[in-house]
Coordinates of C-alpha atoms in Angstrom, one line a residue:
X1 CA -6.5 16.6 -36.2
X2 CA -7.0 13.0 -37.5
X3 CA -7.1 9.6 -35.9
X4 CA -5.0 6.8 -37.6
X5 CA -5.8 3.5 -37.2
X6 CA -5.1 0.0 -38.7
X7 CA -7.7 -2.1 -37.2
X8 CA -11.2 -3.1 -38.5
X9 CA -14.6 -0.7 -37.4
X10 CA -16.1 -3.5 -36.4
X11 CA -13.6 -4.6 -33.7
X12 CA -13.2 -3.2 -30.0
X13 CA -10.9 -0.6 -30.8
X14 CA -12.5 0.0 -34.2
X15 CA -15.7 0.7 -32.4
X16 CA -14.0 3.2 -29.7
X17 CA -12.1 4.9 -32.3
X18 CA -15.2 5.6 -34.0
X19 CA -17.3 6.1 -30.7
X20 CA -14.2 8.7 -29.7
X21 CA -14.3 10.4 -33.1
X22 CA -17.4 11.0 -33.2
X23 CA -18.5 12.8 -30.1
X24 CA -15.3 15.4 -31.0
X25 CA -16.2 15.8 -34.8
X26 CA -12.4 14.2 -35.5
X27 CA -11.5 11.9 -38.7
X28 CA -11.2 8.4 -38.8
X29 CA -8.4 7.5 -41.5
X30 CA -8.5 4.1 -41.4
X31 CA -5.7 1.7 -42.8
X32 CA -6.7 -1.4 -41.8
X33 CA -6.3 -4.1 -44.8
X34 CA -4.3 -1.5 -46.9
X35 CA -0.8 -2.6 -44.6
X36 CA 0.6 -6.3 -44.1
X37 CA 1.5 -6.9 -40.9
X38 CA 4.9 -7.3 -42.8
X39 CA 5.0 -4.0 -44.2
X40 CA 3.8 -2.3 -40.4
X41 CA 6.5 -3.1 -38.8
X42 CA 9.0 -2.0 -41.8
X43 CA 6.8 1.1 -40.9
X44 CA 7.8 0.5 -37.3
X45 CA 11.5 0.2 -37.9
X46 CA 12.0 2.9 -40.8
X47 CA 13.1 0.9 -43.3
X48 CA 10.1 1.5 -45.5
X49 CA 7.7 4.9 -45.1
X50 CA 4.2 4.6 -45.0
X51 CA 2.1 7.0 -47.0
X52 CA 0.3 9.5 -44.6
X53 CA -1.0 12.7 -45.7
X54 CA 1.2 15.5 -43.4
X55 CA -1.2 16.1 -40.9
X56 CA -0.8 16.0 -37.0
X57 CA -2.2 12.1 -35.6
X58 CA -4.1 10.7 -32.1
X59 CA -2.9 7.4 -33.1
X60 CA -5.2 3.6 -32.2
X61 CA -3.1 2.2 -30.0
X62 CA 0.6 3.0 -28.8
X63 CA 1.9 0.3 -31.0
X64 CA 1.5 2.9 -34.3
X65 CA 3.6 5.8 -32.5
X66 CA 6.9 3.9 -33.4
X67 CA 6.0 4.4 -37.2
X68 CA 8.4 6.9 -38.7
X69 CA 7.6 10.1 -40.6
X70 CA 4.0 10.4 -38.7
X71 CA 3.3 13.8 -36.8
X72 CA 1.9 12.5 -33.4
X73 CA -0.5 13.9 -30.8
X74 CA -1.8 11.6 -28.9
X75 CA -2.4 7.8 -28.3
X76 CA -6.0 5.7 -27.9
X77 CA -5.1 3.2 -25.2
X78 CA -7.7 0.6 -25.9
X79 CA -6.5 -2.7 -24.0
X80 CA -3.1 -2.6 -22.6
X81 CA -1.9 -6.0 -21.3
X82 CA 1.0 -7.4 -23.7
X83 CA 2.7 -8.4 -20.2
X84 CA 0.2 -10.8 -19.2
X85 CA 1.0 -12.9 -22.0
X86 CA 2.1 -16.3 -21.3
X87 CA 4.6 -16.2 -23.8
X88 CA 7.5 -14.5 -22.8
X89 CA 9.5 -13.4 -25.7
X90 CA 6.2 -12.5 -27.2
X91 CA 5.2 -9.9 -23.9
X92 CA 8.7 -8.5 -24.7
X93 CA 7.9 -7.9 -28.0
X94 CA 5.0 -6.3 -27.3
X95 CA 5.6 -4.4 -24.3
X96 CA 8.2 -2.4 -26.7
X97 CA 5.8 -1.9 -29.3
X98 CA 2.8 -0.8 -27.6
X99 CA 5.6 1.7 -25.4
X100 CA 3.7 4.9 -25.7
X101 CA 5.8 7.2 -28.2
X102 CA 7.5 10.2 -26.1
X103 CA 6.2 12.3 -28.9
X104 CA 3.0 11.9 -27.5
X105 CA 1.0 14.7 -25.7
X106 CA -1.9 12.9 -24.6
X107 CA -2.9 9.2 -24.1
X108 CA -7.0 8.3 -24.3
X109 CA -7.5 5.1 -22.1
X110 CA -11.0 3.6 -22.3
X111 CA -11.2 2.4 -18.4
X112 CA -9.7 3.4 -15.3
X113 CA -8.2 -0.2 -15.2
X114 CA -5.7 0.7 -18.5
X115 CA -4.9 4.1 -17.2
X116 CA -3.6 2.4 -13.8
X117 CA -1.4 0.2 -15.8
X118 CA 0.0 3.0 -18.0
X119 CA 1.1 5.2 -14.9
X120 CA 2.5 2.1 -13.5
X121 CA 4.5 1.1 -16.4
X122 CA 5.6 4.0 -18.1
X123 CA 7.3 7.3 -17.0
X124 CA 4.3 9.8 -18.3
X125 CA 2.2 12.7 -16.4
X126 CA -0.7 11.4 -14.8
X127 CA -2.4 15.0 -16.4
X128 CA -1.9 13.5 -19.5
X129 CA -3.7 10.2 -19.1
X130 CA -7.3 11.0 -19.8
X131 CA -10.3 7.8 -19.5
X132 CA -12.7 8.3 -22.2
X133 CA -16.1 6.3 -21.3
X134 CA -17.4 4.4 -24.3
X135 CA -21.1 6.1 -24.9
X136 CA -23.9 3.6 -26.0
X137 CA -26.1 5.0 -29.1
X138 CA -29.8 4.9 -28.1
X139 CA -29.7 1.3 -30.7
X140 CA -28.9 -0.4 -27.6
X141 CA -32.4 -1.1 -25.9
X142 CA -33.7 -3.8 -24.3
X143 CA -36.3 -6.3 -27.2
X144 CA -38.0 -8.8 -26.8
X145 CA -36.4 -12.6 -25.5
X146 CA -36.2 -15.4 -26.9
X147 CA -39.1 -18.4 -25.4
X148 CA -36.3 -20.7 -25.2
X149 CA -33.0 -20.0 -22.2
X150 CA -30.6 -18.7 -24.6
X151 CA -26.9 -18.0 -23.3
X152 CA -24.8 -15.6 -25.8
X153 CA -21.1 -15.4 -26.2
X154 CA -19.6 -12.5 -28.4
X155 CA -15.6 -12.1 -29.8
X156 CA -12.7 -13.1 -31.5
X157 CA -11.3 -16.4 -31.2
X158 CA -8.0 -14.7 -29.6
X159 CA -6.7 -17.1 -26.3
X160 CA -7.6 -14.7 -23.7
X161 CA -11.4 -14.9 -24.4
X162 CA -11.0 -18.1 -23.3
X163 CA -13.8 -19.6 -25.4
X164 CA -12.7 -23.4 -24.4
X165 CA -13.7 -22.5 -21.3
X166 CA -17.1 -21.0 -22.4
X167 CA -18.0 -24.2 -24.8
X168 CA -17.1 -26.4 -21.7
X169 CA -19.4 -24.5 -19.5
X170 CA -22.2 -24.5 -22.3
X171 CA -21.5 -28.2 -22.7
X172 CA -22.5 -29.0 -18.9
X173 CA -25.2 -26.7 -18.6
X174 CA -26.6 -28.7 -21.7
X175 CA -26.8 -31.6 -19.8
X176 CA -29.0 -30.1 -17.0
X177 CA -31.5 -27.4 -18.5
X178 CA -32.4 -27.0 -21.8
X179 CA -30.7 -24.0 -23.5
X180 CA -30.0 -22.5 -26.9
X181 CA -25.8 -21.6 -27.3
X182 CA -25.6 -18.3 -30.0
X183 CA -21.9 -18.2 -30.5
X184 CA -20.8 -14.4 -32.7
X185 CA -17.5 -14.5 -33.9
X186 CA -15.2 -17.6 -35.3
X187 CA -13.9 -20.4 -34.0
X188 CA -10.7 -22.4 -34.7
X189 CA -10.5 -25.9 -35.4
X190 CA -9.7 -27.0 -31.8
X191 CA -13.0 -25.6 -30.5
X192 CA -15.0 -27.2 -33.7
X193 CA -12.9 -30.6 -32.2
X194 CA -14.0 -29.8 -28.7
X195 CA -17.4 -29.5 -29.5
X196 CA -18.1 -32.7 -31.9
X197 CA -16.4 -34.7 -29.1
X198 CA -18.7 -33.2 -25.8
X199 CA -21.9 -33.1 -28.6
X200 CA -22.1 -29.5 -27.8
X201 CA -25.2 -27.5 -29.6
X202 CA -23.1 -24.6 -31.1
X203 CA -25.5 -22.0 -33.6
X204 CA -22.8 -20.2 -34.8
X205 CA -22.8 -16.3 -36.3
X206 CA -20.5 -14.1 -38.4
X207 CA -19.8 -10.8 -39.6
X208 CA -22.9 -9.5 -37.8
X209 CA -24.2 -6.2 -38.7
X210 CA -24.8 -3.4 -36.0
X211 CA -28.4 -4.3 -36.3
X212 CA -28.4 -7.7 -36.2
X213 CA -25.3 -8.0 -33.3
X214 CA -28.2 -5.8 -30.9
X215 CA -30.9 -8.5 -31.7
X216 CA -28.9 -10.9 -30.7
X217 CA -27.9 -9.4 -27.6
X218 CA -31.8 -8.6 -27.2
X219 CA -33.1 -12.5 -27.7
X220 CA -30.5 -13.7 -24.7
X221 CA -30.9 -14.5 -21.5
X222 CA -27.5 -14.9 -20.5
X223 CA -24.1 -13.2 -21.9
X224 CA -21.0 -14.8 -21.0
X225 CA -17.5 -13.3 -20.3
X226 CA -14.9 -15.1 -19.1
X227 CA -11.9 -13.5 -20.9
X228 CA -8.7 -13.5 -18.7
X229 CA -7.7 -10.0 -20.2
X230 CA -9.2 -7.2 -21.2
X231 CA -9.2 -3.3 -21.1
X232 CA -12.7 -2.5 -21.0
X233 CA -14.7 -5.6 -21.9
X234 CA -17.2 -3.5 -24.1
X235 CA -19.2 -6.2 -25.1
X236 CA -20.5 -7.0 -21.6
X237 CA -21.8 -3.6 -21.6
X238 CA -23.2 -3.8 -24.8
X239 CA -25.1 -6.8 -23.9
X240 CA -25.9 -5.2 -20.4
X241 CA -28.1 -2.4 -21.6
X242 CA -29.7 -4.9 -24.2
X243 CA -31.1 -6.9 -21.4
X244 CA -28.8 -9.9 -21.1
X245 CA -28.0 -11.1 -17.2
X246 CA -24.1 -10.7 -17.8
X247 CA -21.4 -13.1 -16.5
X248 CA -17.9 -12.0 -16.1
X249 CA -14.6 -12.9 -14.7
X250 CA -13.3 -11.2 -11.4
X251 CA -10.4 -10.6 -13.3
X252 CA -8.7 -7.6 -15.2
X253 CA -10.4 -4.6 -16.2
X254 CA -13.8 -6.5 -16.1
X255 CA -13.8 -6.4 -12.2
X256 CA -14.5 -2.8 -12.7
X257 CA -17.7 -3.0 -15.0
X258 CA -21.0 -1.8 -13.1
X259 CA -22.7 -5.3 -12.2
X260 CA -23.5 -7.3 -9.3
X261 CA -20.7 -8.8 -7.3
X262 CA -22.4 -12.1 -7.9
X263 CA -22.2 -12.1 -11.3
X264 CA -18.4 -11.5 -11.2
X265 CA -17.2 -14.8 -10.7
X266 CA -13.6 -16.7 -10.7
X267 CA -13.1 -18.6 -13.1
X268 CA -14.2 -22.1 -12.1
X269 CA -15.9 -24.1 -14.1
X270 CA -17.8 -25.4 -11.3
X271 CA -18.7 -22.4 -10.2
X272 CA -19.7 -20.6 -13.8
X273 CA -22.4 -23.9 -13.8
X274 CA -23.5 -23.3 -10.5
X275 CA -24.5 -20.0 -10.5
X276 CA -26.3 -19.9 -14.3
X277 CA -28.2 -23.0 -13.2
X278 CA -29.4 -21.1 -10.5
X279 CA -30.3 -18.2 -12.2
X280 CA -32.2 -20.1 -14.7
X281 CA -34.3 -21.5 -12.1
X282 CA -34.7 -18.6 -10.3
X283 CA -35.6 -16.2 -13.2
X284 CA -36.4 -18.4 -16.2
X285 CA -38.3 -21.0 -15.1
X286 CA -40.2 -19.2 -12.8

């Protein structure tokens, strides 16, 4: 038994897939970067066959069980929420990719949140719908802060991690206390516009190691979340057991991560502001 994927180790699902793999001594053939996106969905279609060893698959993410000439077990259900998108020929598009494959004997959901949405949407046995928690190596420790506030923010630059909302936040919290903003992952050229125009103090960091992504998350004060989708929101937890006072939206499967009420929050602006100025004052500065 063998897990296929086509995404990157360092990613969400890369780092579940791995996480999943292995605590059940299963292995990880990975594809990413070998495929175009082009050449996947010829995969999808049939009209071109991809070349797998013959071997029996728990396939990364639903989307991969439509590719032809693959033996299939099982699915990992990472994030499941193509019908939330805004755009609605692309939530079609998706929804029909990421159908889980009738072939399919098991799916692998990383939350409760995802597994809800699968039973709701698709026709499949509840018994085969498993949640598989997401096990933190002992690397993730609390360390030592940083002297000056420091708010973190960690992702891809993908719409729903809503990151014009975070550098908006950052940019009025910089006008009241004195912070430092560590921003992991990219950013587009919009955000780089956005934040010469508000002056916003950005230090910026990519392609992390392991290592150096936990000292990161062990030098914050304050992680912040505000994605308006997500199947897990791993991240949070990451940051969570490093130390960090985490932020998140009430929203999506991030409603069901295990932190305070208060620190699940809507997502105002105002109110984001609000409540990290008072915690500064109330845990920082005194």
């Amino acid at each position: 038994m063998k897990i296929l994927s086509y995404f990157p180790e360092k990613s969400g699902i890369g780092k579940f897939v791995r996480n999943f793999a292995d605590r059940n001594n299963i292995e990880v053939v990975n594809l990413y970067g070998q495929y175009s996106w082009f050449f996947r969905l010829l995969h999808i279609f049939g009209l071109s066959r991809a070349e797998f060893p013959a071997d029996e698959y728990i396939l990364a993410a639903p989307l991969l069980s439509r590719i032809q000439g693959v033996d299939i077990y099982g699915c990992v259900i990472h994030d499941y929420f193509p019908l939330q998108s805004r755009n609605f020929l692309k939530s079609i598009f998706y929804s029909w990719l990421y159908y889980p494959s009738s072939k399919s004997e098991m799916f692998y959901c990383n939350s409760e949140y995802t597994k809800k949405l699968v039973l709701e949407l698709y026709d499949v046995s509840k018994s085969i719908v498993k949640v598989v928690n997401y096990d933190l190596n002992e690397k993730y420790k609390k360390g030592n802060k940083n002297k000056k506030f420091t708010v973190l923010s960690v992702g891809s630059t993908d719409k729903r991690k809503n990151l014009l909302f975070q550098l908006k936040i950052v940019g009025d919290l910089q006008q009241y206390i004195d912070l430092k903003f560590v921003r992991v992952g990219g950013l587009k050229w919009y955000h780089k516009i956005y934040i010469n125009i508000r002056k916003i103090d950005v230090e910026q960091k990519i392609n992390l190691s392991e290592k150096r992504l936990i000292g990161e998350y062990q030098k914050a004060h304050v992680f912040i979340f505000p994605s308006t989708a997500e199947g897990h929101g791993l991240p949070a937890d990451e940051a969570k057991v490093c130390g960090c006072e985490v932020f998140v939206g009430d929203n999506t499967a991030l409603k069901y991560l295990e932190l305070p009420n208060k620190n699940k929050l809507k997502l105002n602006h105002d109110l984001w502001v609000k409540t990290i100025i008072g915690h500064y004052f109330r845990k920082f500065k005194n």
